[in-house]
Structure formats: structure tokens, C-alpha cells
PDB file of C-alpha atoms and ligand atoms in Angstrom:
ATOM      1  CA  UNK A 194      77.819  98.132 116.403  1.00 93.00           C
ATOM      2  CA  UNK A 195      74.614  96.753 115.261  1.00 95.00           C
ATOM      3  CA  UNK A 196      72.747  99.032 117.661  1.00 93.00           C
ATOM      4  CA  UNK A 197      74.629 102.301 115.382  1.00 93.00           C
ATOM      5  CA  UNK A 198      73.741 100.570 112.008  1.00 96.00           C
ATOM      6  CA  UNK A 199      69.881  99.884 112.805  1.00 96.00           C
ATOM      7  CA  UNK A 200      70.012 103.338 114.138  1.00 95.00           C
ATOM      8  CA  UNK A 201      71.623 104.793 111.021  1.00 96.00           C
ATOM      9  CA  UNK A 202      69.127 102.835 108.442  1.00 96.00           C
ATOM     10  CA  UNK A 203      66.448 104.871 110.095  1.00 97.00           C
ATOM     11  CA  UNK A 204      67.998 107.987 109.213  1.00 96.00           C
ATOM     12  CA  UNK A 205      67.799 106.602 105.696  1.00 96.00           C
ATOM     13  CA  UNK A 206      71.741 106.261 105.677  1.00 96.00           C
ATOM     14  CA  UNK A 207      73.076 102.617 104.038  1.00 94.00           C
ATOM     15  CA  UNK A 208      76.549 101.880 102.461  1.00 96.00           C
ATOM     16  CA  UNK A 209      77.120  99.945  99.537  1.00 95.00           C
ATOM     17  CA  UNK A 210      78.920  96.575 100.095  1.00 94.00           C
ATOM     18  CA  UNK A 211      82.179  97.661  98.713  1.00 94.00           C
ATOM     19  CA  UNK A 212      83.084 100.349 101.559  1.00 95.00           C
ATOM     20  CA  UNK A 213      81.930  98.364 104.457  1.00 96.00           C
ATOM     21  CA  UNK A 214      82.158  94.787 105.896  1.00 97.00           C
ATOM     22  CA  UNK A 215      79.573  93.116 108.437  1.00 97.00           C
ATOM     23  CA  UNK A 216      81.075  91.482 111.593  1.00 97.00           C
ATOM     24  CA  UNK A 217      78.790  88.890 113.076  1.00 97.00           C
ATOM     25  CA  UNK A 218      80.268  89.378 117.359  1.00 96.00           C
ATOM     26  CA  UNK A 219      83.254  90.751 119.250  1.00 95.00           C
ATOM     27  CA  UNK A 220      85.937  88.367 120.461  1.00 96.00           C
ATOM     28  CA  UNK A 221      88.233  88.976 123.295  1.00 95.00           C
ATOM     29  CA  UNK A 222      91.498  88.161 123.759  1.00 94.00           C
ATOM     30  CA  UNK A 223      93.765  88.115 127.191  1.00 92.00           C
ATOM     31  CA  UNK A 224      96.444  85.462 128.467  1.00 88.00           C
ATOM     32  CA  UNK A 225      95.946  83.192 125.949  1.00 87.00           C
ATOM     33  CA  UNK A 226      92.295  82.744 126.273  1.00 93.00           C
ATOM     34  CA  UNK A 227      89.953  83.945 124.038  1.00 94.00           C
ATOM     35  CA  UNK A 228      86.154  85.347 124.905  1.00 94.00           C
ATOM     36  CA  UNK A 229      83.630  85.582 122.194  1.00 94.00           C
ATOM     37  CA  UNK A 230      79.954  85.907 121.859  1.00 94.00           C
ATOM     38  CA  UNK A 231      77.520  86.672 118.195  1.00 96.00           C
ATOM     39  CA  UNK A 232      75.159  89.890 118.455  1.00 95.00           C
ATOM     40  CA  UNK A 233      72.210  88.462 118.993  1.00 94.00           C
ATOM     41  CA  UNK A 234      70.835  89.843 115.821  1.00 89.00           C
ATOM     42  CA  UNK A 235      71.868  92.058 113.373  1.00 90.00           C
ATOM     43  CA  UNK A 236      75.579  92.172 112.344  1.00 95.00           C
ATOM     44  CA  UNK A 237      77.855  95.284 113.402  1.00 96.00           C
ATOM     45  CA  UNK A 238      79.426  97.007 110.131  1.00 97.00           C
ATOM     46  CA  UNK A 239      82.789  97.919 109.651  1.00 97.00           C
ATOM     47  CA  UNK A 240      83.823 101.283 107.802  1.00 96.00           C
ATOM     48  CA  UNK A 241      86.154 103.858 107.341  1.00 96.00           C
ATOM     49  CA  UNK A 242      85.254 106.762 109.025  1.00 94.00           C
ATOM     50  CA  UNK A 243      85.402 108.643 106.076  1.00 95.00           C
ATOM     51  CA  UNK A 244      83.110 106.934 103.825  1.00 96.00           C
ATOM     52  CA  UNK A 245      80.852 107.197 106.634  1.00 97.00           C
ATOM     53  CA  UNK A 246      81.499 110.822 107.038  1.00 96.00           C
ATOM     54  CA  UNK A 247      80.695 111.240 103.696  1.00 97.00           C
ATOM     55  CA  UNK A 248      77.851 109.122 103.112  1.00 97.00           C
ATOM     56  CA  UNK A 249      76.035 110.919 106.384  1.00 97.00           C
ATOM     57  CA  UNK A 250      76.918 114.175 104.236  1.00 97.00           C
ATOM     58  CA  UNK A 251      75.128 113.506 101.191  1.00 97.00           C
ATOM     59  CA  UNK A 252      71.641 112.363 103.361  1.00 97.00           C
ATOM     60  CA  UNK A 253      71.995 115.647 105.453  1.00 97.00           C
ATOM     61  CA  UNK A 254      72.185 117.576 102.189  1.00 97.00           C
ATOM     62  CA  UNK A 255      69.296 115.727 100.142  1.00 97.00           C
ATOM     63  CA  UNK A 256      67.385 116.109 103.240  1.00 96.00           C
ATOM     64  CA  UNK A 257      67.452 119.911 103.344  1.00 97.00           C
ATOM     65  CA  UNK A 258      70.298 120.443 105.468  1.00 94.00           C
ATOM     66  CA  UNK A 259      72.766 123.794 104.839  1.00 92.00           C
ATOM     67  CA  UNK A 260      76.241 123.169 105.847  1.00 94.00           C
ATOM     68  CA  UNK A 261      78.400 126.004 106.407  1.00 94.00           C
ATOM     69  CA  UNK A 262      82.085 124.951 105.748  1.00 95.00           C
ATOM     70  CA  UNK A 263      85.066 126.664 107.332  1.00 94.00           C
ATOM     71  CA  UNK A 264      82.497 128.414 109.470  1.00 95.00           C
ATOM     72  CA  UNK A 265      83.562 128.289 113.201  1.00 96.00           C
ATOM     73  CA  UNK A 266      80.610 128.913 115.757  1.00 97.00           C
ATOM     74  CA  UNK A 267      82.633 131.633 118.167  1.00 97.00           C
ATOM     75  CA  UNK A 268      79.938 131.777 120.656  1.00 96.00           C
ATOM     76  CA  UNK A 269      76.094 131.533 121.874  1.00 96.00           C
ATOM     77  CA  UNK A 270      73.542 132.915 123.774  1.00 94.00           C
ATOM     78  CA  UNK A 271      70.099 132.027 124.584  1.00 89.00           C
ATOM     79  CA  UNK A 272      68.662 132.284 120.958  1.00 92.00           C
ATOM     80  CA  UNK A 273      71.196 133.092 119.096  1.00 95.00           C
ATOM     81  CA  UNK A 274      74.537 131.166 117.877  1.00 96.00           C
ATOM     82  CA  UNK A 275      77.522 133.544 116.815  1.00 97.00           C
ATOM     83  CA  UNK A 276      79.438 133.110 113.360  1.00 96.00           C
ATOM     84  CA  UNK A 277      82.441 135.383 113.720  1.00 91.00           C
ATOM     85  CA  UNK A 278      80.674 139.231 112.792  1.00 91.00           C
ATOM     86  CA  UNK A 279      77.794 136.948 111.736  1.00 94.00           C
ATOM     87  CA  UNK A 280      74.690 135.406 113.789  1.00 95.00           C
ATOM     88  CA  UNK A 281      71.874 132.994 113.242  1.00 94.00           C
ATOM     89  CA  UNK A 282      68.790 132.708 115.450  1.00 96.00           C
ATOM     90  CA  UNK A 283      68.066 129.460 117.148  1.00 95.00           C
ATOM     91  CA  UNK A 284      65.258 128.215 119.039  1.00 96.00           C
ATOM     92  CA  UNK A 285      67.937 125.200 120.189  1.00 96.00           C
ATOM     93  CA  UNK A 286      71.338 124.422 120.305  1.00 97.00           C
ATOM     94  CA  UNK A 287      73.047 121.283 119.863  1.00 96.00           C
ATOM     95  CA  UNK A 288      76.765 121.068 120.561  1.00 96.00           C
ATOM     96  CA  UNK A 289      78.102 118.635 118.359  1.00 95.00           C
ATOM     97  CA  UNK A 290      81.820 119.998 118.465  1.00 95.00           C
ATOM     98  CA  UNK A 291      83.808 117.192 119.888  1.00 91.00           C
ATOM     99  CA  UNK A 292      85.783 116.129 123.254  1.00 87.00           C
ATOM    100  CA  UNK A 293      86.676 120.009 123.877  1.00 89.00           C
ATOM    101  CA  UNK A 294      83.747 121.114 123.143  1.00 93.00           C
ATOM    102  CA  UNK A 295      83.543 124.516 123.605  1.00 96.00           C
ATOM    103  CA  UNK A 296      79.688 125.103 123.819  1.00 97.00           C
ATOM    104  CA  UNK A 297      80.132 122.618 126.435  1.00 96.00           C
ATOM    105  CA  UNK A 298      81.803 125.330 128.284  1.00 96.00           C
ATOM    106  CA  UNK A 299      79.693 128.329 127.077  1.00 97.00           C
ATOM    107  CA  UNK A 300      76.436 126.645 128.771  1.00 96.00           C
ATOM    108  CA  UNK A 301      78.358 125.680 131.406  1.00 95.00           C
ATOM    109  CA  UNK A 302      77.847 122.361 131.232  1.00 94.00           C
ATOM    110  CA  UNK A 303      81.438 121.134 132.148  1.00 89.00           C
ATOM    111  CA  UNK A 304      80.558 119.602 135.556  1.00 86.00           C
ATOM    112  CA  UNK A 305      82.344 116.621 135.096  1.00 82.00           C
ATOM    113  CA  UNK A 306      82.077 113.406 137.313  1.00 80.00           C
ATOM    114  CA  UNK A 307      84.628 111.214 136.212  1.00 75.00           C
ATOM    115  CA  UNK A 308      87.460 111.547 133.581  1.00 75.00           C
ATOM    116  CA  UNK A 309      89.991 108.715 132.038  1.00 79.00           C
ATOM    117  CA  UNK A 310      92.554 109.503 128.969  1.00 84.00           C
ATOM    118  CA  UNK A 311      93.966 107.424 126.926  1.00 89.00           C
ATOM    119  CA  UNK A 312      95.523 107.531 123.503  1.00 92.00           C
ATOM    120  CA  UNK A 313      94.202 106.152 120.610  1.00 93.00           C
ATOM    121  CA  UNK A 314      96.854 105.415 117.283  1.00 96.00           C
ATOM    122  CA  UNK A 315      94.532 103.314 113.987  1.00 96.00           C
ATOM    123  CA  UNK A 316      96.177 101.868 110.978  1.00 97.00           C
ATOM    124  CA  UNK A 317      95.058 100.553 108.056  1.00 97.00           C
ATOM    125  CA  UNK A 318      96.239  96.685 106.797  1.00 97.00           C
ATOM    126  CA  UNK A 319      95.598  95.505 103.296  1.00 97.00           C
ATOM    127  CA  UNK A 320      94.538  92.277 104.083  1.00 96.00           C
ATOM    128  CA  UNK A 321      91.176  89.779 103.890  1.00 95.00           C
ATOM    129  CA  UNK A 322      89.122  89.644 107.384  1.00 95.00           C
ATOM    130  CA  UNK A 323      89.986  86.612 109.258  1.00 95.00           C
ATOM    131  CA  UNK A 324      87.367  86.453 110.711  1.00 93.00           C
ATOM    132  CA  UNK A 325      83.663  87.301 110.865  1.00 94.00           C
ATOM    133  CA  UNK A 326      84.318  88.890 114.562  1.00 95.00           C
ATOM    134  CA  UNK A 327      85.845  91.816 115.647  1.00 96.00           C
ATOM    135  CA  UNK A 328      88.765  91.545 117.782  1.00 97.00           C
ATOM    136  CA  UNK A 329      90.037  92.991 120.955  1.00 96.00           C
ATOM    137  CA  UNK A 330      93.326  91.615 122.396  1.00 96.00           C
ATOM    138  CA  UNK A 331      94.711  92.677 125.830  1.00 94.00           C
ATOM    139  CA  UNK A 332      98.286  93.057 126.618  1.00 93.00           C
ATOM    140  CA  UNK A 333      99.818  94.750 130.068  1.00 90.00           C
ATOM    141  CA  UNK A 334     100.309  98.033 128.875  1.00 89.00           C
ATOM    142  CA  UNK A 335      97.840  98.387 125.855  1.00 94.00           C
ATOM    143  CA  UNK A 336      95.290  96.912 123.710  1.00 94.00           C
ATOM    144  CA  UNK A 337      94.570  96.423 120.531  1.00 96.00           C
ATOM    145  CA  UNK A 338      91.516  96.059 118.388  1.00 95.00           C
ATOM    146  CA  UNK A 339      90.766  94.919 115.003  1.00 97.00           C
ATOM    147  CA  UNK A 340      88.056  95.470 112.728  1.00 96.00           C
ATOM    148  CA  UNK A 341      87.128  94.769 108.942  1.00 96.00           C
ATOM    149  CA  UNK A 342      86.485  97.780 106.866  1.00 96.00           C
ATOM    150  CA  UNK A 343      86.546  96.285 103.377  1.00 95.00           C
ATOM    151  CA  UNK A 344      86.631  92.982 102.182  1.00 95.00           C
ATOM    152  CA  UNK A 345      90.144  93.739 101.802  1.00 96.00           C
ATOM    153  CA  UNK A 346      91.141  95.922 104.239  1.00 96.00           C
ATOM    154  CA  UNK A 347      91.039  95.810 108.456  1.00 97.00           C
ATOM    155  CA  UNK A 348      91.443  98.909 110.752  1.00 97.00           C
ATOM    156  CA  UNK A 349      94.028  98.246 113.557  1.00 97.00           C
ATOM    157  CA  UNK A 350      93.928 100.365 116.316  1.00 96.00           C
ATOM    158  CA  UNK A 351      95.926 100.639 119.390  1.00 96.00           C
ATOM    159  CA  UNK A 352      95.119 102.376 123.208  1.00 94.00           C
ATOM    160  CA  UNK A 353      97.285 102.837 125.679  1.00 94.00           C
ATOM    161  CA  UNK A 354      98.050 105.262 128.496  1.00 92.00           C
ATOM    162  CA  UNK A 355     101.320 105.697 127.117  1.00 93.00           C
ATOM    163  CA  UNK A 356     101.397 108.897 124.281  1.00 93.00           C
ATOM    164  CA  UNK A 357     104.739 107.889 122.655  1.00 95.00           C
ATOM    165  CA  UNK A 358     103.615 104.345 122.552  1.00 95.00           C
ATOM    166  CA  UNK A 359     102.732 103.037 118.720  1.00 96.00           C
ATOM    167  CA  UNK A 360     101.674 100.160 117.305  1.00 95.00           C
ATOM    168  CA  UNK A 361     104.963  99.314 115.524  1.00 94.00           C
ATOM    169  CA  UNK A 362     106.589  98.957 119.186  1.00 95.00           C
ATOM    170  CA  UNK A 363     103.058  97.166 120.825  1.00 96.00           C
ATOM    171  CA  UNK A 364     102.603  94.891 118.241  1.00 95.00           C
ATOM    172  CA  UNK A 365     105.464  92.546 118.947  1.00 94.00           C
ATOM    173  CA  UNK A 366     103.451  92.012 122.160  1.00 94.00           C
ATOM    174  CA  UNK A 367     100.890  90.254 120.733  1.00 95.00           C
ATOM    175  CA  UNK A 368     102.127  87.750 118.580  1.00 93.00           C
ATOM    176  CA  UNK A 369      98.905  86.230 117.448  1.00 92.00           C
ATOM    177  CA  UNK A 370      97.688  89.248 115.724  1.00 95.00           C
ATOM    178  CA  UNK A 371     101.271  90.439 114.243  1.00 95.00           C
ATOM    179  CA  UNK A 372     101.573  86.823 112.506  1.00 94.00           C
ATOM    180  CA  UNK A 373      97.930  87.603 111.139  1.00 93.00           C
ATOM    181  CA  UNK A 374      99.095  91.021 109.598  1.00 93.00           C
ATOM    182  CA  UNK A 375     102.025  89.534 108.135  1.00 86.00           C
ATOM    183  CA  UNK A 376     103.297  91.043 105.578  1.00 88.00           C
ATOM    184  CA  UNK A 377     100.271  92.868 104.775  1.00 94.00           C
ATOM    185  CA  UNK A 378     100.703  96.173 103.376  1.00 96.00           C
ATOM    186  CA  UNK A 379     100.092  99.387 105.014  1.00 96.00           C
ATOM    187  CA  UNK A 380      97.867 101.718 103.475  1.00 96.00           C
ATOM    188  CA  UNK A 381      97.717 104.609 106.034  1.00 95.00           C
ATOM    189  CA  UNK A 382      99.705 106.914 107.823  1.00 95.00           C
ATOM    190  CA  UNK A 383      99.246 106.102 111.826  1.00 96.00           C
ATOM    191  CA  UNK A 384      96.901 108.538 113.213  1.00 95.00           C
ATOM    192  CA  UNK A 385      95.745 109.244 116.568  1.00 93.00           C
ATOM    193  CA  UNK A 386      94.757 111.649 119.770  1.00 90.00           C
ATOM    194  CA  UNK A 387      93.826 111.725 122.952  1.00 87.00           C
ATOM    195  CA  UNK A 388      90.496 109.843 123.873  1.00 85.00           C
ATOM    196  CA  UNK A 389      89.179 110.769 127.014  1.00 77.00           C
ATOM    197  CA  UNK A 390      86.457 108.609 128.015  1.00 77.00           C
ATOM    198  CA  UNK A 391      84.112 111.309 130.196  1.00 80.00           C
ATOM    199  CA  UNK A 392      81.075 111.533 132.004  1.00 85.00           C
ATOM    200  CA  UNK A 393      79.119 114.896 132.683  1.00 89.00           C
ATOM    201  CA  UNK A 394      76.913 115.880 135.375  1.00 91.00           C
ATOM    202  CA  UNK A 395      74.721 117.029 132.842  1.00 92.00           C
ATOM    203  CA  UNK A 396      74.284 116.712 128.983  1.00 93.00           C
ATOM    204  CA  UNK A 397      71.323 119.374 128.565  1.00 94.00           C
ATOM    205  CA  UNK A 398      70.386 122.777 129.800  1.00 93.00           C
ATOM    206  CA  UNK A 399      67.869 125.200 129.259  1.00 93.00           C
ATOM    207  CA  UNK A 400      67.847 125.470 124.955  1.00 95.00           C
ATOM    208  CA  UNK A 401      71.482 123.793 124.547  1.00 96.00           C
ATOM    209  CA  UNK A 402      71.982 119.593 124.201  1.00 96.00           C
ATOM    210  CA  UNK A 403      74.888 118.097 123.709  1.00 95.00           C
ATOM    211  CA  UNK A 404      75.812 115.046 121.706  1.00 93.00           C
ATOM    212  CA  UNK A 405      78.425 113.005 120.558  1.00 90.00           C
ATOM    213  CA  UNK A 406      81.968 113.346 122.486  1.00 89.00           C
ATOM    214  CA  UNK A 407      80.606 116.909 123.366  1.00 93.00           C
ATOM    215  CA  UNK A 408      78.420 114.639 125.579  1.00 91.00           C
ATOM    216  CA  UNK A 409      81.488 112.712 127.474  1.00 86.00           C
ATOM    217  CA  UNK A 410      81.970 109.244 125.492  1.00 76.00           C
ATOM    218  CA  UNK A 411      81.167 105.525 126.433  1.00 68.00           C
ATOM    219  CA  UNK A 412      83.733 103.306 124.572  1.00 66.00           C
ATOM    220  CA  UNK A 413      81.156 100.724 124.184  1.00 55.00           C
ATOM    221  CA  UNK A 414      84.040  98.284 123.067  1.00 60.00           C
ATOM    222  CA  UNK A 415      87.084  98.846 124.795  1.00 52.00           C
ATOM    223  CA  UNK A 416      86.163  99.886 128.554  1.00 51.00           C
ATOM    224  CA  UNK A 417      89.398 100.506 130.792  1.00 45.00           C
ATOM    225  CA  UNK A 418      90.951  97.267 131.531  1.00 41.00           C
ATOM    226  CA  UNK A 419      90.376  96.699 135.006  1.00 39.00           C
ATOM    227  CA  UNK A 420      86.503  96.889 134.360  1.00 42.00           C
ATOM    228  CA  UNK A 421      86.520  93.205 132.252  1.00 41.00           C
ATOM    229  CA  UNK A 422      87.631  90.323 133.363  1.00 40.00           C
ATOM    230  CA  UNK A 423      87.950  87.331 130.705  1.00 42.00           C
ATOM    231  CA  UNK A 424      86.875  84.133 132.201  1.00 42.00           C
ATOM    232  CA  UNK A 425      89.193  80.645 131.714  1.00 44.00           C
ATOM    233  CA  UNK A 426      85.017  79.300 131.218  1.00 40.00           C
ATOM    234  CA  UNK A 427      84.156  81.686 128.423  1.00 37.00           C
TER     235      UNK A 427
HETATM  236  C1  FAD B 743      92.170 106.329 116.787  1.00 80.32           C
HETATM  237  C2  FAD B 743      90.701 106.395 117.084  1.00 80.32           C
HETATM  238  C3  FAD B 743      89.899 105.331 116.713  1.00 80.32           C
HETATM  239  C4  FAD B 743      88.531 105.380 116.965  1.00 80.32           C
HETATM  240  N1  FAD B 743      87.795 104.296 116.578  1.00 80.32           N
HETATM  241  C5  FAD B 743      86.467 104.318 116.761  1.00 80.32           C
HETATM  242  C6  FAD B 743      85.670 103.206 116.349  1.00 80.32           C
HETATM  243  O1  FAD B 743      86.177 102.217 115.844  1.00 80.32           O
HETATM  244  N2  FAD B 743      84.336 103.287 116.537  1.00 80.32           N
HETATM  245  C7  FAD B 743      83.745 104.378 117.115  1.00 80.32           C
HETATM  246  O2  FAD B 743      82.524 104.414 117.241  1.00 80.32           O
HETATM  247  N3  FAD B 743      84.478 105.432 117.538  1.00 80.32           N
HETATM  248  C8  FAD B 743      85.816 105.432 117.373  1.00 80.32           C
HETATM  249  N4  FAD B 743      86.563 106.489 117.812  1.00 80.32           N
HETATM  250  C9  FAD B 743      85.871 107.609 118.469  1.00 80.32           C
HETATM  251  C10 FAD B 743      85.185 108.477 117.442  1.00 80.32           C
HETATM  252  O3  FAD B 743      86.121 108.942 116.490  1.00 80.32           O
HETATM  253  C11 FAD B 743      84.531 109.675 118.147  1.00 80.32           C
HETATM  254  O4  FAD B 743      83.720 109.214 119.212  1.00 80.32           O
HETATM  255  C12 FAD B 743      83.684 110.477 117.152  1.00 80.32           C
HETATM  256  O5  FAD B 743      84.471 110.984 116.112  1.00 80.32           O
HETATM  257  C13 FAD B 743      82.977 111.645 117.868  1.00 80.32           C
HETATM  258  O6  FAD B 743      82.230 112.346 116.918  1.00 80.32           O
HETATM  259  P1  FAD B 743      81.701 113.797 117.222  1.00 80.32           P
HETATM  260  O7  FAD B 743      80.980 114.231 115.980  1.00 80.32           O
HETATM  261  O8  FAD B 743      80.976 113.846 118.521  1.00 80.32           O
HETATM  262  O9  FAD B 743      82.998 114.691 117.448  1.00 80.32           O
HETATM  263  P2  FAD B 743      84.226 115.048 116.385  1.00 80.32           P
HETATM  264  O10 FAD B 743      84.369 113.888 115.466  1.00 80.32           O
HETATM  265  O11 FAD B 743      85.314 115.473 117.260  1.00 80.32           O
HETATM  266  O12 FAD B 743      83.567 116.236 115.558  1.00 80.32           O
HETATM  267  C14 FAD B 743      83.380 117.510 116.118  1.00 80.32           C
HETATM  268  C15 FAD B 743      83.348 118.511 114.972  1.00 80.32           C
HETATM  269  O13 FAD B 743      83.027 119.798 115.481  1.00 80.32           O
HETATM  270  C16 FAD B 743      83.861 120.732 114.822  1.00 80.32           C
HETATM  271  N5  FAD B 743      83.984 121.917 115.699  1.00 80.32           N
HETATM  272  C17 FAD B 743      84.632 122.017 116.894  1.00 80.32           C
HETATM  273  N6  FAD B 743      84.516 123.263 117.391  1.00 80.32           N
HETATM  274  C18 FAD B 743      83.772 123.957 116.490  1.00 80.32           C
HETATM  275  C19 FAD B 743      83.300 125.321 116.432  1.00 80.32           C
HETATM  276  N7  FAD B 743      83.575 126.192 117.408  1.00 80.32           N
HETATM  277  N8  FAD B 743      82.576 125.694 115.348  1.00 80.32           N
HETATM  278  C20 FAD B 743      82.268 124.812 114.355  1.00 80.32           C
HETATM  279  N9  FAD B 743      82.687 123.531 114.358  1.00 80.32           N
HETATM  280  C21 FAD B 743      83.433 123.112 115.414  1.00 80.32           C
HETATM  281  C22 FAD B 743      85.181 120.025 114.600  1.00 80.32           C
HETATM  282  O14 FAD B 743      85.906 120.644 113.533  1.00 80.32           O
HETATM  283  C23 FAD B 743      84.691 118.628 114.233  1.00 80.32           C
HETATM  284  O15 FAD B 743      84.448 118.505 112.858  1.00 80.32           O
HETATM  285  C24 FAD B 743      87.938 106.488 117.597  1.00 80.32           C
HETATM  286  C25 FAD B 743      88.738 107.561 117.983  1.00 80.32           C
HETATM  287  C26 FAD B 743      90.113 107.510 117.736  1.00 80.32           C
HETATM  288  C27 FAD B 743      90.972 108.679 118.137  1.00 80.32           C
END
């Protein structure tokens, strides 16, 4: 979102035009109306997550940083962060380690409020963008959104309550976007997990923050479905 990109630029990080494509707003779709609005500056970029994994990488690196690869962290306390037989000092601690984030649970920060799962199932489609928005259509039991991450290719992903459901089966159900894809080739395996939207009673304590889905996750895009309404007037 263009928020993520401006935020990303200052960190120095930029893609080059061939592994990402701009989207200009998000349109919804529901019923056979259709909601749709521009950022009001800035476009949102659209990119594979690992170009962006990779790209973020190579700026930690230049910038100093030391990864340590197949390295799991097995455990903290107050200053210090445990590598297997191995520790490292540290004046803080950021858990960065995901939805089951385990230093979560070390600093006891666990406390949840409120919790909502869903599963989440992407594909990629060899085919042009459509469209200079990203898309978002609503079905029943699922929805699906769409977004460019090449010039040539668009991410499809679908999210559902239902863990056996896939997109091959959900697609049918919205016919607008299946005649879109067409024929389009697939050039991805279908990949997905659990996605548990979350929110913590806390996020920081004493030397330890945590970000990312460590933190509990917002799904900026794709709230659960009885939290939008799309308006006949939109
Ligand atoms: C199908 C699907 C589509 C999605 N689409 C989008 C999208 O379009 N846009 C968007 O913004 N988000 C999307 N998301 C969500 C997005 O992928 C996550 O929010 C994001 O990956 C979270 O990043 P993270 O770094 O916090 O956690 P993760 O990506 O989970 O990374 C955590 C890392 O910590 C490592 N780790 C865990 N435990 C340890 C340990 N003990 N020691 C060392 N390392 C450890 C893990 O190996 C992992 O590399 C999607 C998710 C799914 C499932």
C-alpha cells in the first residue's frame, strides 16, 4: 500500500520496474456492485514477496547488518538472546518471528484481546493487469483478491474460513474474475496457511518489542466481512 512503499523508500529500499507494478486504488466488489476509490497520492506497488524479500536483504547487508542463516533463537532473557549452546548480548529485543511467535511467549506478551483465523491460498496468473486497481471481490463463503505483480503477471489470492477450500473450487463463484483469468497460465504452485488476524494487550515490555505478525496483524485490505458494507451509492 502506498503508506508501505513511502515507508520502504526511506529505508533506502526501491525495486526496479520489471519486478513490481504500481496500482493507482483498491476496488471492491460484492452483489454485483462495484466500490472503488484512487489513493489519494502515491500509488500502492505490487510484488512478489520474494523479490521483496530479497531486495530488503541486500539493503540490510550493505547497511552493516549480519544475518545468521539456519540459526534458530531458542530462548531470551533480559540481555541476552540464546543461539542453541551459543548467546549474544542485547541491550533490546525485537521479536520479528511471525504469527507463533515464540518470543511473544517468552516475554509473556501473549495477552490476547481478540483473535479471528482464516486461511489464506495465493496463485500466480500469467496475464497483463486489467486494471490499474487492485481488486477485492466478495462471495458468501470467501473472497478473493487480485493484485498486479509484474506487468505480466497478477497474484490471486483466496480467504476463507474454510481450510479445504481452494481457489480452483471458489473461483467458479465469481464469474467476473474467472472470465478475466481465462486461460491464463499458471505459474505457481497454490500456497497458503493459516492467517490469524490478532490483537495483543500489549506489543512491548521491558527490553523486548514486537513487530510484524509477532505483533497480532491488521489486514489493512481484507477486514472480516461483516465489518464492510458496499454501498448501491458508491
Ligand atoms: C496467502 C497469503 C497472502 C498474503 N498476502 C499478503 C499481501 O498481499 N500483502 C501483505 O502485506 N501481506 C500479505 N500476507 C501476510 C504477510 O505474508 C505477513 O503479514 C508477513 O509475512 C509477516 O511478516 P513477518 O516478518 O512479521 O513474519 P514471517 O513472514 O512469518 O517471518 C517470521 C520469520 O521468523 C523466523 N523465525 C520464527 N521463529 C524463529 C526463531 N525461534 N529463531 C529464528 N527465526 C525464527 C521464521 O523462520 C520467519 O522467517 C499474506 C499472507 C498469506 C498467507
Amino acid at each position: 500500500m502506498p503508506d508501505g512503499v513511502t515507508a520502504l523508500e526511506k529505508l533506502g529500499i526501491t525495486f526496479k520496474p520489471e519486478e513490481c507494478h504500481p496500482f493507482e486504488g483498491v476496488r471492491f466488489f460484492a452483489d454485483g456492485v462495484a466500490a472503488d476509490a484512487s489513493f489519494p497520492s502515491n500509488c500502492g506497488l505490487g510484488v512478489r514477496r520474494t523479490t521483496l524479500h530479497r531486495v530488503m536483504i541486500e539493503r540490510a547487508a550493505s547497511m552493516g547488518v549480519d544475518f545468521l542463516w539456519r540459526t534458530p533463537v531458542t530462548g531470551i532473557s533480559p540481555n541476552e538472546v540464546s543461539l542453541g549452546e551459543r548467546t549474544v548480548s542485547a541491550k533490546w529485543i525485537i521479536g520479528a518471528d511471525g504469527a507463533k511467535s515464540r518470543v511473544r511467549r517468552w516475554a509473556r506478551l501473549d495477552r490476547v484481546r481478540k483473535k479471528n483465523s482464516r486461511f489464506a491460498f495465493r496463485q500466480h496468473y500469467r496475464v497483463a493487469p486489467w486494471t490499474n486497481r487492485m481488486e477485492i471481490y466478495w462471495g458468501q463463503l470467501s473472497h478473493i483478491y487480485v493484485a498486479p505483480v509484474t506487468a505480466e503477471e497478477m497474484c490471486v489470492v483466496l480467504v476463507s474460513r474454510d481450510s479445504w477450500l481452494r481457489l480452483e473450487e471458489a473461483l467458479p463463484t465469481f464469474p467476473e474474475l474467472q472470465s478475466r483469468l481465462g486461460q491464463a497460465e499458471i505459474v505457481s504452485s497454490e500456497r497458503g496457511t493459516i492467517t490469524a488476524t490478532c490483537n495483543l494487550e500489549r506489543v512491548s515490555g521491558n527490553n523486548v518489542a514486537l513487530i510484524g505478525d509477532a505483533s497480532g496483524t491488521v489486514d489493512a485490505i481484507t477486514k472480516s466481512q461483516t465489518e464492510i458494507v458496499v454501498s448501491p451509492k458508491a
